[in-house]
PDB file of C-alpha atoms in Angstrom:
ATOM      1  CA  MET A 184      61.326 112.004  18.415  1.00  0.00           C
ATOM      2  CA  ILE A 185      61.941 114.186  21.470  1.00  0.00           C
ATOM      3  CA  ILE A 186      60.538 113.113  24.863  1.00  0.00           C
ATOM      4  CA  ARG A 187      60.379 115.559  27.731  1.00  0.00           C
ATOM      5  CA  GLY A 188      61.588 114.495  31.146  1.00  0.00           C
ATOM      6  CA  GLY A 189      60.957 115.856  34.621  1.00  0.00           C
ATOM      7  CA  ARG A 190      59.876 112.765  36.563  1.00  0.00           C
ATOM      8  CA  ALA A 191      61.687 109.821  38.106  1.00  0.00           C
ATOM      9  CA  ILE A 192      59.227 107.133  36.950  1.00  0.00           C
ATOM     10  CA  TYR A 193      57.145 106.465  33.832  1.00  0.00           C
ATOM     11  CA  GLY A 194      54.646 104.039  32.350  1.00  0.00           C
ATOM     12  CA  GLU A 195      51.824 103.933  34.916  1.00  0.00           C
ATOM     13  CA  SER A 196      48.584 104.899  33.213  1.00  0.00           C
ATOM     14  CA  VAL A 197      46.029 104.789  36.030  1.00  0.00           C
ATOM     15  CA  GLY A 198      46.505 106.015  39.580  1.00  0.00           C
ATOM     16  CA  ILE A 199      44.462 104.416  42.348  1.00  0.00           C
ATOM     17  CA  LEU A 200      43.647 106.117  45.638  1.00  0.00           C
ATOM     18  CA  VAL A 201      43.754 103.366  48.265  1.00  0.00           C
ATOM     19  CA  LEU A 202      42.023 103.342  51.632  1.00  0.00           C
ATOM     20  CA  ASP A 203      44.241 102.872  54.679  1.00  0.00           C
ATOM     21  CA  THR A 204      43.778  99.100  55.109  1.00  0.00           C
ATOM     22  CA  LYS A 205      45.723  95.990  56.115  1.00  0.00           C
ATOM     23  CA  PHE A 206      43.596  93.106  54.835  1.00  0.00           C
ATOM     24  CA  PRO A 207      44.982  90.898  52.024  1.00  0.00           C
ATOM     25  CA  ARG A 208      44.514  92.219  48.487  1.00  0.00           C
ATOM     26  CA  ILE A 209      44.248  89.010  46.491  1.00  0.00           C
ATOM     27  CA  PRO A 210      44.515  88.858  42.672  1.00  0.00           C
ATOM     28  CA  GLY A 211      41.373  90.367  41.212  1.00  0.00           C
ATOM     29  CA  ASP A 212      41.170  92.974  43.962  1.00  0.00           C
ATOM     30  CA  VAL A 213      41.722  96.506  42.679  1.00  0.00           C
ATOM     31  CA  GLY A 214      44.491  96.864  45.265  1.00  0.00           C
ATOM     32  CA  ASN A 215      46.557  94.033  43.768  1.00  0.00           C
ATOM     33  CA  SER A 216      48.549  95.270  40.787  1.00  0.00           C
ATOM     34  CA  THR A 217      48.588  91.829  39.131  1.00  0.00           C
ATOM     35  CA  THR A 218      44.844  92.253  38.563  1.00  0.00           C
ATOM     36  CA  PHE A 219      45.632  94.405  35.537  1.00  0.00           C
ATOM     37  CA  ASP A 220      47.536  93.796  32.315  1.00  0.00           C
ATOM     38  CA  PHE A 221      49.283  97.165  32.549  1.00  0.00           C
ATOM     39  CA  PRO A 222      51.137  99.074  35.281  1.00  0.00           C
ATOM     40  CA  VAL A 223      49.089 101.104  37.765  1.00  0.00           C
ATOM     41  CA  ARG A 224      50.258 103.359  40.565  1.00  0.00           C
ATOM     42  CA  TYR A 225      48.866 103.326  44.098  1.00  0.00           C
ATOM     43  CA  LYS A 226      48.637 106.068  46.690  1.00  0.00           C
ATOM     44  CA  VAL A 227      47.413 105.223  50.186  1.00  0.00           C
ATOM     45  CA  VAL A 228      45.319 107.970  51.792  1.00  0.00           C
ATOM     46  CA  PRO A 229      46.433 108.042  55.452  1.00  0.00           C
ATOM     47  CA  GLY A 230      43.598 107.788  57.944  1.00  0.00           C
ATOM     48  CA  ALA A 231      40.995 106.783  55.360  1.00  0.00           C
ATOM     49  CA  LYS A 232      39.751 103.669  57.141  1.00  0.00           C
ATOM     50  CA  PRO A 233      36.988 101.650  55.439  1.00  0.00           C
ATOM     51  CA  GLU A 234      34.886 101.504  58.594  1.00  0.00           C
ATOM     52  CA  GLN A 235      34.849 105.317  58.572  1.00  0.00           C
ATOM     53  CA  ILE A 236      34.277 105.963  54.868  1.00  0.00           C
ATOM     54  CA  VAL A 237      31.482 103.392  54.679  1.00  0.00           C
ATOM     55  CA  ALA A 238      29.785 104.645  57.844  1.00  0.00           C
ATOM     56  CA  ALA A 239      28.244 107.830  56.405  1.00  0.00           C
ATOM     57  CA  PRO A 240      28.677 110.206  53.440  1.00  0.00           C
ATOM     58  CA  ASP A 241      30.056 113.011  55.589  1.00  0.00           C
ATOM     59  CA  ARG A 242      33.012 110.866  56.675  1.00  0.00           C
ATOM     60  CA  ALA A 243      34.392 110.934  53.143  1.00  0.00           C
ATOM     61  CA  ARG A 244      33.897 114.677  52.982  1.00  0.00           C
ATOM     62  CA  ALA A 245      35.790 115.158  56.243  1.00  0.00           C
ATOM     63  CA  LEU A 246      38.792 113.436  54.636  1.00  0.00           C
ATOM     64  CA  LEU A 247      38.467 115.299  51.341  1.00  0.00           C
ATOM     65  CA  PRO A 248      41.679 117.356  51.782  1.00  0.00           C
ATOM     66  CA  ALA A 249      43.680 114.133  52.163  1.00  0.00           C
ATOM     67  CA  PHE A 250      42.079 112.623  49.057  1.00  0.00           C
ATOM     68  CA  ILE A 251      42.759 115.757  47.028  1.00  0.00           C
ATOM     69  CA  GLU A 252      46.383 115.882  48.147  1.00  0.00           C
ATOM     70  CA  ALA A 253      46.856 112.214  47.203  1.00  0.00           C
ATOM     71  CA  ALA A 254      45.161 112.720  43.831  1.00  0.00           C
ATOM     72  CA  ARG A 255      47.457 115.642  43.034  1.00  0.00           C
ATOM     73  CA  GLU A 256      50.474 113.559  44.014  1.00  0.00           C
ATOM     74  CA  LEU A 257      49.365 110.842  41.608  1.00  0.00           C
ATOM     75  CA  GLU A 258      48.935 113.417  38.859  1.00  0.00           C
ATOM     76  CA  ASN A 259      52.417 114.794  39.550  1.00  0.00           C
ATOM     77  CA  ASP A 260      53.743 111.232  39.410  1.00  0.00           C
ATOM     78  CA  GLY A 261      52.548 111.074  35.823  1.00  0.00           C
ATOM     79  CA  VAL A 262      49.380 108.956  35.867  1.00  0.00           C
ATOM     80  CA  ARG A 263      46.823 109.888  33.222  1.00  0.00           C
ATOM     81  CA  ALA A 264      43.611 108.991  35.083  1.00  0.00           C
ATOM     82  CA  ILE A 265      42.543 108.271  38.665  1.00  0.00           C
ATOM     83  CA  THR A 266      40.146 105.953  40.442  1.00  0.00           C
ATOM     84  CA  THR A 267      39.772 104.661  44.013  1.00  0.00           C
ATOM     85  CA  THR A 268      39.361 101.494  46.040  1.00  0.00           C
ATOM     86  CA  CYS A 269      36.040 102.515  47.608  1.00  0.00           C
ATOM     87  CA  GLY A 270      32.731 102.946  45.806  1.00  0.00           C
ATOM     88  CA  PHE A 271      31.340 105.095  48.621  1.00  0.00           C
ATOM     89  CA  LEU A 272      33.463 108.012  47.399  1.00  0.00           C
ATOM     90  CA  THR A 273      30.832 109.154  44.879  1.00  0.00           C
ATOM     91  CA  VAL A 274      30.018 111.972  47.279  1.00  0.00           C
ATOM     92  CA  VAL A 275      33.427 113.604  46.687  1.00  0.00           C
ATOM     93  CA  GLN A 276      33.694 112.848  42.967  1.00  0.00           C
ATOM     94  CA  ASP A 277      33.223 116.428  41.813  1.00  0.00           C
ATOM     95  CA  GLU A 278      35.731 117.899  44.239  1.00  0.00           C
ATOM     96  CA  ILE A 279      38.481 115.387  43.423  1.00  0.00           C
ATOM     97  CA  ALA A 280      37.855 115.670  39.675  1.00  0.00           C
ATOM     98  CA  GLU A 281      38.033 119.449  39.885  1.00  0.00           C
ATOM     99  CA  ALA A 282      41.292 119.338  41.849  1.00  0.00           C
ATOM    100  CA  VAL A 283      43.267 117.667  39.031  1.00  0.00           C
ATOM    101  CA  LYS A 284      43.509 117.992  35.248  1.00  0.00           C
ATOM    102  CA  ILE A 285      43.108 114.307  34.405  1.00  0.00           C
ATOM    103  CA  PRO A 286      39.978 112.097  34.317  1.00  0.00           C
ATOM    104  CA  VAL A 287      38.662 110.800  37.647  1.00  0.00           C
ATOM    105  CA  ILE A 288      36.081 108.076  38.318  1.00  0.00           C
ATOM    106  CA  THR A 289      35.804 107.448  42.050  1.00  0.00           C
ATOM    107  CA  SER A 290      33.308 104.565  41.972  1.00  0.00           C
ATOM    108  CA  SER A 291      31.866 101.779  39.868  1.00  0.00           C
ATOM    109  CA  LEU A 292      28.442 103.199  40.769  1.00  0.00           C
ATOM    110  CA  PHE A 293      28.965 105.662  37.922  1.00  0.00           C
ATOM    111  CA  LEU A 294      28.455 102.704  35.559  1.00  0.00           C
ATOM    112  CA  LEU A 295      24.833 102.312  36.673  1.00  0.00           C
ATOM    113  CA  PRO A 296      23.317 104.920  34.316  1.00  0.00           C
ATOM    114  CA  MET A 297      25.016 103.135  31.406  1.00  0.00           C
ATOM    115  CA  LEU A 298      23.796  99.729  32.596  1.00  0.00           C
ATOM    116  CA  ARG A 299      20.256 101.029  32.892  1.00  0.00           C
ATOM    117  CA  ARG A 300      20.368 102.169  29.277  1.00  0.00           C
ATOM    118  CA  MET A 301      21.970  98.886  28.300  1.00  0.00           C
ATOM    119  CA  LEU A 302      19.283  96.753  29.944  1.00  0.00           C
ATOM    120  CA  GLY A 303      16.275  99.031  29.554  1.00  0.00           C
ATOM    121  CA  PRO A 304      14.294 100.719  32.337  1.00  0.00           C
ATOM    122  CA  ASN A 305      12.140  97.694  33.170  1.00  0.00           C
ATOM    123  CA  ARG A 306      14.884  95.253  34.129  1.00  0.00           C
ATOM    124  CA  SER A 307      16.491  95.290  37.543  1.00  0.00           C
ATOM    125  CA  ILE A 308      20.170  95.691  38.370  1.00  0.00           C
ATOM    126  CA  GLY A 309      21.638  93.982  41.408  1.00  0.00           C
ATOM    127  CA  VAL A 310      24.018  96.215  43.350  1.00  0.00           C
ATOM    128  CA  VAL A 311      26.305  94.288  45.691  1.00  0.00           C
ATOM    129  CA  THR A 312      27.860  96.604  48.254  1.00  0.00           C
ATOM    130  CA  ALA A 313      30.070  96.341  51.311  1.00  0.00           C
ATOM    131  CA  ASP A 314      27.264  97.562  53.571  1.00  0.00           C
ATOM    132  CA  ALA A 315      23.738  98.002  52.254  1.00  0.00           C
ATOM    133  CA  GLN A 316      22.653  99.915  55.347  1.00  0.00           C
ATOM    134  CA  SER A 317      25.290 102.570  54.712  1.00  0.00           C
ATOM    135  CA  LEU A 318      24.879 102.957  50.946  1.00  0.00           C
ATOM    136  CA  SER A 319      22.624 105.990  51.139  1.00  0.00           C
ATOM    137  CA  ASP A 320      20.528 107.999  48.728  1.00  0.00           C
ATOM    138  CA  ASP A 321      23.311 110.602  48.843  1.00  0.00           C
ATOM    139  CA  HIS A 322      25.828 108.075  47.513  1.00  0.00           C
ATOM    140  CA  LEU A 323      23.472 106.985  44.735  1.00  0.00           C
ATOM    141  CA  ARG A 324      22.337 110.482  43.795  1.00  0.00           C
ATOM    142  CA  ALA A 325      25.970 111.607  43.515  1.00  0.00           C
ATOM    143  CA  ALA A 326      26.488 108.843  40.923  1.00  0.00           C
ATOM    144  CA  GLY A 327      23.624 110.102  38.764  1.00  0.00           C
ATOM    145  CA  ILE A 328      21.132 107.477  39.947  1.00  0.00           C
ATOM    146  CA  GLU A 329      17.556 108.713  40.079  1.00  0.00           C
ATOM    147  CA  PRO A 330      14.739 107.639  42.415  1.00  0.00           C
ATOM    148  CA  GLY A 331      12.539 104.937  40.978  1.00  0.00           C
ATOM    149  CA  TRP A 332      15.263 103.046  39.137  1.00  0.00           C
ATOM    150  CA  ARG A 333      14.894  99.293  39.454  1.00  0.00           C
ATOM    151  CA  LEU A 334      17.823  98.551  41.747  1.00  0.00           C
ATOM    152  CA  LEU A 335      18.154  95.693  44.207  1.00  0.00           C
ATOM    153  CA  VAL A 336      20.827  96.625  46.747  1.00  0.00           C
ATOM    154  CA  ARG A 337      22.258  93.982  49.038  1.00  0.00           C
ATOM    155  CA  GLY A 338      25.379  94.046  51.190  1.00  0.00           C
ATOM    156  CA  MET A 339      28.092  91.841  52.623  1.00  0.00           C
ATOM    157  CA  GLU A 340      27.898  93.326  56.128  1.00  0.00           C
ATOM    158  CA  SER A 341      26.401  90.139  57.626  1.00  0.00           C
ATOM    159  CA  SER A 342      28.956  87.799  56.071  1.00  0.00           C
ATOM    160  CA  PRO A 343      31.447  86.627  58.728  1.00  0.00           C
ATOM    161  CA  SER A 344      34.498  86.431  56.471  1.00  0.00           C
ATOM    162  CA  PHE A 345      33.874  89.914  55.073  1.00  0.00           C
ATOM    163  CA  ARG A 346      34.467  91.540  58.454  1.00  0.00           C
ATOM    164  CA  THR A 347      38.194  91.538  57.741  1.00  0.00           C
ATOM    165  CA  ILE A 348      37.579  93.674  54.662  1.00  0.00           C
ATOM    166  CA  LEU A 349      35.064  95.945  56.405  1.00  0.00           C
ATOM    167  CA  GLY A 350      37.504  96.568  59.242  1.00  0.00           C
ATOM    168  CA  THR A 351      35.192  95.135  61.881  1.00  0.00           C
ATOM    169  CA  SER A 352      37.259  92.029  62.650  1.00  0.00           C
ATOM    170  CA  ASN A 353      39.455  91.786  65.741  1.00  0.00           C
ATOM    171  CA  ASP A 354      41.902  89.401  64.077  1.00  0.00           C
ATOM    172  CA  PRO A 355      45.422  90.845  64.569  1.00  0.00           C
ATOM    173  CA  ASP A 356      46.605  88.945  61.482  1.00  0.00           C
ATOM    174  CA  TYR A 357      43.872  90.372  59.207  1.00  0.00           C
ATOM    175  CA  ALA A 358      43.324  86.852  57.878  1.00  0.00           C
ATOM    176  CA  LEU A 359      40.943  86.399  54.959  1.00  0.00           C
ATOM    177  CA  ASP A 360      39.295  83.026  54.279  1.00  0.00           C
ATOM    178  CA  VAL A 361      39.110  83.271  50.497  1.00  0.00           C
ATOM    179  CA  ASP A 362      37.033  80.139  49.972  1.00  0.00           C
ATOM    180  CA  GLN A 363      34.494  81.132  52.597  1.00  0.00           C
ATOM    181  CA  THR A 364      34.299  84.654  51.218  1.00  0.00           C
ATOM    182  CA  ARG A 365      33.697  83.269  47.733  1.00  0.00           C
ATOM    183  CA  ARG A 366      30.833  81.136  49.039  1.00  0.00           C
ATOM    184  CA  GLU A 367      29.318  84.080  50.888  1.00  0.00           C
ATOM    185  CA  VAL A 368      29.455  86.357  47.838  1.00  0.00           C
ATOM    186  CA  VAL A 369      27.891  83.675  45.653  1.00  0.00           C
ATOM    187  CA  ASP A 370      25.178  83.038  48.247  1.00  0.00           C
ATOM    188  CA  VAL A 371      24.280  86.732  48.392  1.00  0.00           C
ATOM    189  CA  CYS A 372      24.070  87.003  44.606  1.00  0.00           C
ATOM    190  CA  GLN A 373      22.055  83.812  44.220  1.00  0.00           C
ATOM    191  CA  ALA A 374      19.612  85.052  46.859  1.00  0.00           C
ATOM    192  CA  MET A 375      19.286  88.331  44.958  1.00  0.00           C
ATOM    193  CA  LEU A 376      18.461  86.505  41.741  1.00  0.00           C
ATOM    194  CA  ALA A 377      15.899  84.329  43.525  1.00  0.00           C
ATOM    195  CA  GLU A 378      14.343  87.445  45.044  1.00  0.00           C
ATOM    196  CA  THR A 379      14.271  89.378  41.769  1.00  0.00           C
ATOM    197  CA  PRO A 380      14.287  87.019  38.756  1.00  0.00           C
ATOM    198  CA  ASP A 381      14.329  89.901  36.263  1.00  0.00           C
ATOM    199  CA  LEU A 382      17.887  90.909  37.229  1.00  0.00           C
ATOM    200  CA  GLY A 383      19.813  91.805  34.089  1.00  0.00           C
ATOM    201  CA  ALA A 384      23.259  92.292  35.617  1.00  0.00           C
ATOM    202  CA  PHE A 385      25.216  92.704  38.822  1.00  0.00           C
ATOM    203  CA  LEU A 386      27.148  95.841  39.688  1.00  0.00           C
ATOM    204  CA  PHE A 387      29.828  95.323  42.330  1.00  0.00           C
ATOM    205  CA  GLU A 388      30.059  98.579  44.272  1.00  0.00           C
ATOM    206  CA  CYS A 389      32.601  97.020  46.594  1.00  0.00           C
ATOM    207  CA  THR A 390      35.985  96.944  44.879  1.00  0.00           C
ATOM    208  CA  ASN A 391      37.006  93.822  46.806  1.00  0.00           C
ATOM    209  CA  LEU A 392      34.390  91.611  45.138  1.00  0.00           C
ATOM    210  CA  GLN A 393      35.964  91.188  41.701  1.00  0.00           C
ATOM    211  CA  PRO A 394      38.013  88.094  42.710  1.00  0.00           C
ATOM    212  CA  TYR A 395      34.710  86.245  43.111  1.00  0.00           C
ATOM    213  CA  ALA A 396      33.048  87.451  39.897  1.00  0.00           C
ATOM    214  CA  ARG A 397      33.757  84.276  37.947  1.00  0.00           C
ATOM    215  CA  ALA A 398      32.143  82.123  40.653  1.00  0.00           C
ATOM    216  CA  VAL A 399      29.110  84.424  40.773  1.00  0.00           C
ATOM    217  CA  GLN A 400      28.785  84.338  37.003  1.00  0.00           C
ATOM    218  CA  ALA A 401      29.000  80.555  36.965  1.00  0.00           C
ATOM    219  CA  ALA A 402      26.226  80.410  39.561  1.00  0.00           C
ATOM    220  CA  THR A 403      23.917  83.028  38.047  1.00  0.00           C
ATOM    221  CA  GLY A 404      24.826  83.388  34.370  1.00  0.00           C
ATOM    222  CA  LEU A 405      24.619  87.177  34.596  1.00  0.00           C
ATOM    223  CA  PRO A 406      27.037  89.892  33.431  1.00  0.00           C
ATOM    224  CA  ILE A 407      29.042  91.503  36.222  1.00  0.00           C
ATOM    225  CA  PHE A 408      30.459  95.015  36.222  1.00  0.00           C
ATOM    226  CA  GLY A 409      32.721  96.724  38.735  1.00  0.00           C
ATOM    227  CA  ILE A 410      35.801  98.819  39.379  1.00  0.00           C
ATOM    228  CA  TYR A 411      37.873  96.369  37.301  1.00  0.00           C
ATOM    229  CA  HIS A 412      36.010  97.602  34.238  1.00  0.00           C
ATOM    230  CA  VAL A 413      36.447 101.235  35.285  1.00  0.00           C
ATOM    231  CA  VAL A 414      40.238 100.834  35.464  1.00  0.00           C
ATOM    232  CA  ASN A 415      40.362  99.115  32.079  1.00  0.00           C
ATOM    233  CA  LEU A 416      38.097 101.792  30.595  1.00  0.00           C
ATOM    234  CA  LEU A 417      40.357 104.562  31.885  1.00  0.00           C
ATOM    235  CA  HIS A 418      43.499 102.829  30.652  1.00  0.00           C
ATOM    236  CA  SER A 419      42.141 102.231  27.155  1.00  0.00           C
ATOM    237  CA  ALA A 420      41.026 105.862  26.973  1.00  0.00           C
ATOM    238  CA  VAL A 421      44.305 107.458  28.068  1.00  0.00           C
ATOM    239  CA  VAL A 422      46.598 104.927  26.326  1.00  0.00           C
ATOM    240  CA  SER A 423      45.010 104.418  22.939  1.00  0.00           C
ATOM    241  CA  PRO A 424      45.970 101.063  21.432  1.00  0.00           C
ATOM    242  CA  GLY A 425      47.787 100.890  18.118  1.00  0.00           C
ATOM    243  CA  PHE A 426      46.446  98.686  15.344  1.00  0.00           C
ATOM    244  CA  ALA A 427      49.553  98.331  13.194  1.00  0.00           C
ATOM    245  CA  HIS A 428      49.444  94.548  13.429  1.00  0.00           C
ATOM    246  CA  GLY A 429      45.840  94.193  12.375  1.00  0.00           C
ATOM    247  CA  TYR A 430      44.832  92.823   8.992  1.00  0.00           C
ATOM    248  CA  LEU A 431      41.916  92.971   6.558  1.00  0.00           C
TER     249      LEU A 431
END
């Protein structure tokens, strides 16, 4: 067997474009490498602040050259697929995907068409986002979501502990109260289920919500999908598992 060289590092299947943040990335967060059972590679996009990207679709487009440069660097580093730490980047999906030769999924929102097929058109899907006021029709349309779909969109923008993640906190230590955040996420999801009892699943647009998925599931009993599943999907696609140890 002959293996070609040319790089300094190997073995990282998925590259993750990371917003320029300072808040804690706890286990379960897409920005904490221990979240995954395989190595991933991160690339911070300088100047891509969450409070800017979330504010309006055109903010992401203004930073598109920086995202493309970072994506190409990840590709040159040897990753086999790319995702991001912000679901609001649906609006630049096509441009980033076209700029590299490996698969790109910028947001968990791209799972929504699959979930709709999975649940049927008459059941609702709860979309939990960082800021419901800023998740626009442009963001949803870019993810292949059509008007009239039964979506219930609610955000974490009013939750005090989430301000650290949104970049609206003045705390110089960027402290995150994990227990309080867990309670706030659960409260939002329980309120969604009470509001719309026909919810069939939750979709976490915000990539920082996965650490609280187990608590939400315990409280609601519903399936939960998010960027965690996107990363695992990409990894299993670009690093096909072997089955030599299986049996009949």
